[in-house]
Amino acid sequence: MNVSSVGLLPDNDPRQSLRVRRFLLAALVYLVLIGLMGLYVRQGLLSGREWAVASVVIALVNLVIYAVLRSGRNESFNDPSLTGVQMFFVCLVMGLTMFLLDGGRGGLLLLFLVLLMFGVLRLNPRQFTALGGFALFCYAVAVAGVWQQRPEAFNAQVELLHLAALGTLVPCGGFFASYVSGLRKSLRERQIDLQRAREQVHELKVLDPLTGVSNRSAVIGFLTQEIERSQRLSQPLSVIFVDLLHFKQVNREHGHPAGDEILRHVAEHLRRCVRDVDGLGRYSGEEFLVVLPDTAEAEARGVAAKLRECVERSRFPGLPALFSLKCVFGVAERGDEQSVWPLIERARAEVESDPGKR
């Protein structure tokens, strides 16, 4: 049995689950601390009543922090992991415990140093240095209180050594915090770069690099899915085959860069004139395919007329003002076709039979 199986961890949020895991690890150290304080009671260095009070305070504060983490309310805080709150509590508990003990403070101080090192995982160097300074302050106040109220339990040489050791931890911890912070930053940057690379690979896989619309394989895949959906739901499905007339002549007269710019503008105009649910892709050099889900042939022909007007009325930068592009549209509605090719060929045949192609 693990912590997940008993419901201690949230199972639908990996980040929140990691925060709770770290907290439970720190809580385990607190449990060891309470047990070790019990040994101090047996040695007469701490009264049973003081041990009980300290244990209850530690348990209550940890329960409150766990409840906040488990409920998800910490998500609204600037520090969702509550690292600052937990480290502040560590310093206060350390000060309280050091004040209550009549000796042997060095043993428990080691455990508190372990708890403070949890701050390295989340705090930046400036924050950890401030935390270390506060820990030094709490320890100094605690031993000063012992010196004032129970001078027989105060050993100046030992306490100065403890303060020196704790003071040494602050710059060392700050160095490690700086190192871990750099690792986190580097990891985040690599994750961002990886995500960008994945997006670029996805775009190269499904988008035509020249026009930015779907490439041939992507639009064929979309049409395949829509044919299956049309058959399953008994809904109409139409396609429009678009062919730009005399495009090779345009390339010869105006150059291939101008032809590429025309293709980009045509793709952009077509994209603006179709619905978000429609599919649009570059089928081949100067041919485009439009997929119209839930659209009968009559409605598809109206869409084709709109697309024709949209394209043929366009003006293209770098070309003469009187230049206009002519295009041919072929429309076909799904009949008994079980695959994409018969449907596309019917639309393409209509394009080939258009007088403008001759």
CSV table of C-alpha atoms in Angstrom, one decimal, residues 4-356:
chain,number,residue,atom,x,y,z
A,4,SER,CA,-1.7,7.2,-3.4
A,5,SER,CA,-3.8,4.1,-2.7
A,6,VAL,CA,-5.1,5.6,0.6
A,7,GLY,CA,-6.1,8.9,-0.9
A,8,LEU,CA,-3.3,11.0,0.7
A,9,LEU,CA,-2.3,12.4,-2.8
A,10,PRO,CA,-4.4,14.1,-5.4
A,11,ASP,CA,-4.6,11.8,-8.4
A,12,ASN,CA,-5.7,14.3,-11.1
A,13,ASP,CA,-2.9,16.9,-10.8
A,14,PRO,CA,0.8,15.8,-11.0
A,15,ARG,CA,2.1,19.2,-9.8
A,16,GLN,CA,-0.2,19.2,-6.7
A,17,SER,CA,0.7,15.6,-6.1
A,18,LEU,CA,4.4,16.5,-6.1
A,19,ARG,CA,3.8,19.3,-3.6
A,20,VAL,CA,2.0,16.9,-1.3
A,21,ARG,CA,4.7,14.3,-1.6
A,22,ARG,CA,7.3,16.8,-0.6
A,23,PHE,CA,5.2,17.9,2.3
A,24,LEU,CA,4.7,14.4,3.5
A,25,LEU,CA,8.4,13.8,3.3
A,26,ALA,CA,9.0,16.8,5.6
A,27,ALA,CA,6.2,15.6,7.9
A,28,LEU,CA,8.1,12.3,8.2
A,29,VAL,CA,11.1,14.3,9.4
A,30,TYR,CA,8.9,16.0,12.0
A,31,LEU,CA,7.7,12.6,13.1
A,32,VAL,CA,11.3,11.6,13.7
A,33,LEU,CA,11.8,14.9,15.5
A,34,ILE,CA,8.9,14.2,17.9
A,35,GLY,CA,10.3,10.7,18.6
A,36,LEU,CA,13.8,12.1,19.2
A,37,MET,CA,12.3,14.7,21.6
A,38,GLY,CA,10.8,11.7,23.5
A,39,LEU,CA,14.3,10.5,24.1
A,40,TYR,CA,15.2,13.9,25.5
A,41,VAL,CA,12.3,13.5,28.0
A,42,ARG,CA,13.7,10.1,29.1
A,43,GLN,CA,17.1,11.8,29.6
A,44,GLY,CA,15.5,14.5,31.7
A,45,LEU,CA,16.4,17.3,29.3
A,46,LEU,CA,12.8,18.0,28.5
A,47,SER,CA,9.6,17.7,30.6
A,48,GLY,CA,6.8,15.4,29.4
A,49,ARG,CA,4.4,18.4,29.4
A,50,GLU,CA,6.6,20.5,27.2
A,51,TRP,CA,7.1,17.5,24.9
A,52,ALA,CA,3.3,17.1,24.6
A,53,VAL,CA,2.8,20.8,23.9
A,54,ALA,CA,5.5,20.9,21.2
A,55,SER,CA,4.2,17.7,19.6
A,56,VAL,CA,0.6,19.0,19.5
A,57,VAL,CA,1.7,22.3,18.0
A,58,ILE,CA,3.8,20.5,15.3
A,59,ALA,CA,0.9,18.1,14.5
A,60,LEU,CA,-1.7,20.9,14.3
A,61,VAL,CA,0.3,23.1,12.0
A,62,ASN,CA,1.2,20.2,9.7
A,63,LEU,CA,-2.4,19.2,9.5
A,64,VAL,CA,-3.5,22.7,8.6
A,65,ILE,CA,-0.8,22.9,5.9
A,66,TYR,CA,-1.8,19.4,4.5
A,67,ALA,CA,-5.5,20.4,4.5
A,68,VAL,CA,-4.7,23.5,2.4
A,69,LEU,CA,-2.5,21.5,0.0
A,70,ARG,CA,-5.0,18.7,-0.3
A,71,SER,CA,-8.0,21.0,-0.9
A,72,GLY,CA,-6.2,22.8,-3.7
A,73,ARG,CA,-6.6,26.3,-2.1
A,74,ASN,CA,-2.9,26.8,-2.2
A,75,GLU,CA,-3.2,27.2,-6.0
A,76,SER,CA,-4.5,30.7,-5.5
A,77,PHE,CA,-1.3,31.7,-3.6
A,78,ASN,CA,1.8,33.2,-5.1
A,79,ASP,CA,3.7,30.3,-3.6
A,80,PRO,CA,1.5,27.2,-4.3
A,81,SER,CA,4.0,24.9,-2.6
A,82,LEU,CA,3.7,27.0,0.6
A,83,THR,CA,7.5,26.6,1.0
A,84,GLY,CA,7.9,30.0,2.6
A,85,VAL,CA,5.1,29.3,5.2
A,86,GLN,CA,6.6,25.9,6.0
A,87,MET,CA,10.1,27.2,6.4
A,88,PHE,CA,8.8,30.0,8.6
A,89,PHE,CA,7.1,27.4,10.8
A,90,VAL,CA,10.4,25.4,10.9
A,91,CYS,CA,12.3,28.4,12.3
A,92,LEU,CA,9.6,29.1,14.9
A,93,VAL,CA,9.4,25.4,16.1
A,94,MET,CA,13.2,25.3,16.2
A,95,GLY,CA,13.3,28.4,18.4
A,96,LEU,CA,10.6,27.0,20.7
A,97,THR,CA,12.3,23.6,21.0
A,98,MET,CA,15.8,25.0,21.6
A,99,PHE,CA,14.3,27.2,24.3
A,100,LEU,CA,12.6,24.3,26.1
A,101,LEU,CA,15.6,22.0,26.1
A,102,ASP,CA,17.9,21.9,29.1
A,103,GLY,CA,20.8,20.6,27.0
A,104,GLY,CA,21.8,18.5,24.0
A,105,ARG,CA,20.5,21.1,21.5
A,106,GLY,CA,23.0,20.0,18.9
A,107,GLY,CA,21.3,16.7,18.2
A,108,LEU,CA,17.9,18.3,17.4
A,109,LEU,CA,19.6,21.1,15.6
A,110,LEU,CA,20.7,18.6,12.9
A,111,LEU,CA,17.2,17.6,12.2
A,112,PHE,CA,16.1,21.2,11.9
A,113,LEU,CA,18.9,21.8,9.4
A,114,VAL,CA,17.5,18.9,7.4
A,115,LEU,CA,14.1,20.5,7.4
A,116,LEU,CA,15.6,23.9,6.4
A,117,MET,CA,17.3,22.2,3.4
A,118,PHE,CA,13.9,21.5,1.9
A,119,GLY,CA,13.8,25.2,1.1
A,120,VAL,CA,16.6,24.6,-1.4
A,121,LEU,CA,14.1,22.8,-3.6
A,122,ARG,CA,11.9,25.9,-4.1
A,123,LEU,CA,13.6,29.0,-2.8
A,124,ASN,CA,15.9,31.2,-4.8
A,125,PRO,CA,19.3,32.3,-3.2
A,126,ARG,CA,17.9,35.6,-1.9
A,127,GLN,CA,14.9,33.9,-0.3
A,128,PHE,CA,17.0,31.1,1.3
A,129,THR,CA,19.5,33.6,2.6
A,130,ALA,CA,16.7,35.5,4.3
A,131,LEU,CA,15.4,32.2,5.7
A,132,GLY,CA,18.8,31.4,7.1
A,133,GLY,CA,19.0,34.8,8.7
A,134,PHE,CA,15.6,34.3,10.3
A,135,ALA,CA,16.7,30.8,11.6
A,136,LEU,CA,19.8,32.3,13.1
A,137,PHE,CA,17.7,35.0,14.8
A,138,CYS,CA,15.2,32.4,16.2
A,139,TYR,CA,18.1,30.3,17.6
A,140,ALA,CA,19.8,33.3,19.1
A,141,VAL,CA,16.6,34.5,20.7
A,142,ALA,CA,16.0,31.0,22.1
A,143,VAL,CA,19.4,30.5,23.7
A,144,ALA,CA,19.3,34.1,24.9
A,145,GLY,CA,16.0,33.2,26.7
A,146,VAL,CA,17.7,30.1,28.2
A,147,TRP,CA,20.6,32.3,29.4
A,148,GLN,CA,18.2,34.7,31.0
A,149,GLN,CA,15.7,32.3,32.6
A,150,ARG,CA,17.7,29.1,33.1
A,151,PRO,CA,21.4,30.0,33.2
A,152,GLU,CA,22.3,26.6,34.5
A,153,ALA,CA,21.2,25.1,31.2
A,154,PHE,CA,23.3,27.5,29.2
A,155,ASN,CA,26.8,26.8,27.9
A,156,ALA,CA,28.2,29.8,26.2
A,157,GLN,CA,31.0,28.0,24.3
A,158,VAL,CA,28.7,25.2,23.0
A,159,GLU,CA,26.0,27.7,21.9
A,160,LEU,CA,28.5,29.9,20.1
A,161,LEU,CA,29.7,26.8,18.2
A,162,HIS,CA,26.1,26.0,17.3
A,163,LEU,CA,25.5,29.5,16.1
A,164,ALA,CA,28.7,29.4,14.1
A,165,ALA,CA,27.7,26.1,12.5
A,166,LEU,CA,24.2,27.4,11.7
A,167,GLY,CA,25.7,30.6,10.3
A,168,THR,CA,28.0,28.5,8.0
A,169,LEU,CA,24.9,26.8,6.7
A,170,VAL,CA,23.4,30.0,5.4
A,171,PRO,CA,25.9,30.8,2.6
A,172,CYS,CA,26.3,27.1,1.8
A,173,GLY,CA,22.6,26.7,1.5
A,174,GLY,CA,22.4,29.9,-0.5
A,175,PHE,CA,25.0,28.4,-2.9
A,176,PHE,CA,23.0,25.2,-3.3
A,177,ALA,CA,19.8,27.1,-3.7
A,178,SER,CA,21.5,29.1,-6.5
A,179,TYR,CA,22.6,25.9,-8.1
A,180,VAL,CA,19.2,24.2,-7.9
A,181,SER,CA,17.5,27.5,-9.1
A,182,GLY,CA,19.8,27.4,-12.1
A,183,LEU,CA,18.9,23.8,-12.8
A,184,ARG,CA,15.2,24.6,-12.6
A,185,LYS,CA,15.6,27.5,-15.0
A,186,SER,CA,17.6,25.4,-17.4
A,187,LEU,CA,15.0,22.6,-17.2
A,188,ARG,CA,12.1,25.1,-17.8
A,189,GLU,CA,14.0,26.5,-20.9
A,190,ARG,CA,14.6,23.0,-22.2
A,191,GLN,CA,11.0,22.1,-21.7
A,192,ILE,CA,9.9,25.2,-23.6
A,193,ASP,CA,12.4,24.4,-26.4
A,194,LEU,CA,11.1,20.8,-26.5
A,195,GLN,CA,7.5,22.0,-26.7
A,196,ARG,CA,8.4,24.4,-29.5
A,197,ALA,CA,10.2,21.6,-31.4
A,198,ARG,CA,7.2,19.3,-31.0
A,199,GLU,CA,4.9,22.0,-32.3
A,200,GLN,CA,7.2,22.5,-35.3
A,201,VAL,CA,7.4,18.8,-36.0
A,202,HIS,CA,3.6,18.7,-35.8
A,203,GLU,CA,3.2,21.6,-38.2
A,204,LEU,CA,5.7,20.1,-40.6
A,205,LYS,CA,3.7,16.9,-40.4
A,206,VAL,CA,0.2,18.3,-41.1
A,207,LEU,CA,0.7,21.8,-42.6
A,208,ASP,CA,1.9,22.8,-46.0
A,209,PRO,CA,5.0,24.9,-45.4
A,210,LEU,CA,4.3,27.4,-48.2
A,211,THR,CA,0.6,28.2,-47.6
A,212,GLY,CA,0.2,27.3,-43.9
A,213,VAL,CA,-3.0,25.3,-44.6
A,214,SER,CA,-3.2,21.5,-44.2
A,215,ASN,CA,-1.0,19.5,-46.5
A,216,ARG,CA,-2.3,16.7,-48.8
A,217,SER,CA,-2.0,13.8,-46.3
A,218,ALA,CA,-3.6,15.9,-43.5
A,219,VAL,CA,-6.6,17.0,-45.5
A,220,ILE,CA,-7.1,13.4,-46.9
A,221,GLY,CA,-7.0,12.2,-43.3
A,222,PHE,CA,-9.6,14.8,-42.3
A,223,LEU,CA,-11.8,13.8,-45.2
A,224,THR,CA,-11.5,10.1,-44.2
A,225,GLN,CA,-12.7,10.9,-40.7
A,226,GLU,CA,-15.6,13.0,-42.0
A,227,ILE,CA,-16.7,10.2,-44.4
A,228,GLU,CA,-16.8,7.8,-41.5
A,229,ARG,CA,-18.8,10.3,-39.4
A,230,SER,CA,-21.1,11.1,-42.3
A,231,GLN,CA,-21.9,7.4,-42.7
A,232,ARG,CA,-22.4,6.8,-39.0
A,233,LEU,CA,-24.7,9.8,-38.5
A,234,SER,CA,-26.3,9.7,-41.9
A,235,GLN,CA,-25.3,13.3,-42.5
A,236,PRO,CA,-24.4,14.9,-45.9
A,237,LEU,CA,-20.8,15.6,-46.8
A,238,SER,CA,-19.4,17.6,-49.7
A,239,VAL,CA,-16.1,18.5,-51.1
A,240,ILE,CA,-14.9,21.4,-53.3
A,241,PHE,CA,-11.9,20.9,-55.6
A,242,VAL,CA,-10.2,24.2,-56.5
A,243,ASP,CA,-7.9,24.6,-59.4
A,244,LEU,CA,-6.1,27.9,-60.2
A,245,LEU,CA,-6.2,28.4,-64.0
A,246,HIS,CA,-3.1,29.0,-66.1
A,247,PHE,CA,-0.9,29.1,-63.0
A,248,LYS,CA,2.2,27.8,-64.9
A,249,GLN,CA,1.8,30.8,-67.2
A,250,VAL,CA,1.7,33.1,-64.1
A,251,ASN,CA,5.0,31.6,-62.9
A,252,ARG,CA,6.6,32.1,-66.3
A,253,GLU,CA,5.5,35.7,-66.7
A,254,HIS,CA,5.9,36.9,-63.1
A,255,GLY,CA,8.4,34.4,-61.6
A,256,HIS,CA,8.1,31.7,-59.0
A,257,PRO,CA,8.4,34.0,-56.0
A,258,ALA,CA,5.3,35.8,-57.2
A,259,GLY,CA,3.6,32.5,-57.8
A,260,ASP,CA,4.4,31.4,-54.2
A,261,GLU,CA,3.0,34.7,-52.9
A,262,ILE,CA,-0.2,34.2,-54.9
A,263,LEU,CA,-0.6,30.7,-53.4
A,264,ARG,CA,-0.2,32.1,-49.9
A,265,HIS,CA,-2.8,34.8,-50.5
A,266,VAL,CA,-5.2,32.3,-52.1
A,267,ALA,CA,-4.9,30.0,-49.2
A,268,GLU,CA,-5.5,32.8,-46.8
A,269,HIS,CA,-8.6,34.0,-48.7
A,270,LEU,CA,-10.0,30.5,-48.8
A,271,ARG,CA,-9.4,30.0,-45.1
A,272,ARG,CA,-11.3,33.2,-44.3
A,273,CYS,CA,-14.3,32.1,-46.4
A,274,VAL,CA,-14.8,28.7,-44.8
A,275,ARG,CA,-16.1,27.7,-41.4
A,276,ASP,CA,-14.0,26.6,-38.5
A,277,VAL,CA,-15.4,23.0,-38.8
A,278,ASP,CA,-14.5,22.8,-42.5
A,279,GLY,CA,-11.3,21.3,-43.8
A,280,LEU,CA,-8.9,23.1,-46.2
A,281,GLY,CA,-5.7,21.8,-47.6
A,282,ARG,CA,-3.3,22.1,-50.5
A,283,TYR,CA,-3.9,19.1,-52.7
A,284,SER,CA,-1.1,19.6,-55.1
A,285,GLY,CA,0.8,22.5,-56.8
A,286,GLU,CA,-2.0,24.9,-57.6
A,287,GLU,CA,-4.9,22.7,-56.4
A,288,PHE,CA,-6.8,23.0,-53.1
A,289,LEU,CA,-9.4,20.7,-51.5
A,290,VAL,CA,-12.2,22.0,-49.2
A,291,VAL,CA,-14.1,19.5,-47.1
A,292,LEU,CA,-17.6,20.6,-45.9
A,293,PRO,CA,-19.1,18.5,-43.2
A,294,ASP,CA,-22.9,18.3,-42.8
A,295,THR,CA,-23.3,20.2,-46.2
A,296,ALA,CA,-25.4,19.0,-49.1
A,297,GLU,CA,-24.4,19.6,-52.7
A,298,ALA,CA,-26.7,22.6,-53.3
A,299,GLU,CA,-25.3,24.4,-50.3
A,300,ALA,CA,-21.7,23.4,-51.2
A,301,ARG,CA,-22.2,25.0,-54.7
A,302,GLY,CA,-23.2,28.2,-52.9
A,303,VAL,CA,-20.0,28.0,-50.9
A,304,ALA,CA,-18.0,27.4,-54.1
A,305,ALA,CA,-19.5,30.5,-55.7
A,306,LYS,CA,-18.5,32.5,-52.6
A,307,LEU,CA,-15.0,31.1,-52.7
A,308,ARG,CA,-14.7,31.9,-56.4
A,309,GLU,CA,-15.7,35.6,-55.8
A,310,CYS,CA,-13.4,35.8,-52.8
A,311,VAL,CA,-10.4,34.6,-54.9
A,312,GLU,CA,-11.0,36.3,-58.2
A,313,ARG,CA,-11.7,39.7,-56.6
A,314,SER,CA,-8.4,39.5,-54.7
A,315,ARG,CA,-5.5,41.7,-55.5
A,316,PHE,CA,-1.9,40.6,-55.0
A,317,PRO,CA,1.0,42.7,-53.8
A,318,GLY,CA,3.8,43.1,-56.4
A,319,LEU,CA,1.6,42.3,-59.4
A,320,PRO,CA,-0.1,44.7,-61.8
A,321,ALA,CA,-3.3,46.3,-60.5
A,322,LEU,CA,-5.3,44.7,-63.4
A,323,PHE,CA,-4.0,41.2,-62.7
A,324,SER,CA,-6.8,38.9,-61.7
A,325,LEU,CA,-6.6,35.2,-61.0
A,326,LYS,CA,-9.2,32.8,-62.5
A,327,CYS,CA,-10.0,29.5,-60.8
A,328,VAL,CA,-12.3,26.5,-61.4
A,329,PHE,CA,-14.4,24.8,-58.8
A,330,GLY,CA,-15.6,21.2,-58.8
A,331,VAL,CA,-18.3,20.1,-56.2
A,332,ALA,CA,-19.3,16.6,-55.2
A,333,GLU,CA,-21.5,15.2,-52.4
A,334,ARG,CA,-20.8,11.9,-50.8
A,335,GLY,CA,-23.0,9.1,-52.2
A,336,ASP,CA,-22.1,5.5,-51.6
A,337,GLU,CA,-18.4,6.1,-51.5
A,338,GLN,CA,-16.6,4.2,-48.8
A,339,SER,CA,-13.3,6.0,-49.4
A,340,VAL,CA,-12.0,9.4,-50.2
A,341,TRP,CA,-10.8,8.8,-53.7
A,342,PRO,CA,-14.0,8.3,-55.6
A,343,LEU,CA,-15.5,11.4,-54.0
A,344,ILE,CA,-12.4,13.5,-54.8
A,345,GLU,CA,-12.3,12.2,-58.4
A,346,ARG,CA,-15.9,13.2,-59.0
A,347,ALA,CA,-15.2,16.7,-57.9
A,348,ARG,CA,-11.9,16.8,-59.9
A,349,ALA,CA,-13.7,15.5,-63.0
A,350,GLU,CA,-16.1,18.4,-62.8
A,351,VAL,CA,-13.1,20.7,-62.8
A,352,GLU,CA,-11.5,19.0,-65.8
A,353,SER,CA,-14.8,19.3,-67.8
A,354,ASP,CA,-15.0,23.0,-67.1
A,355,PRO,CA,-14.6,25.1,-70.4
A,356,GLY,CA,-12.0,27.3,-68.7
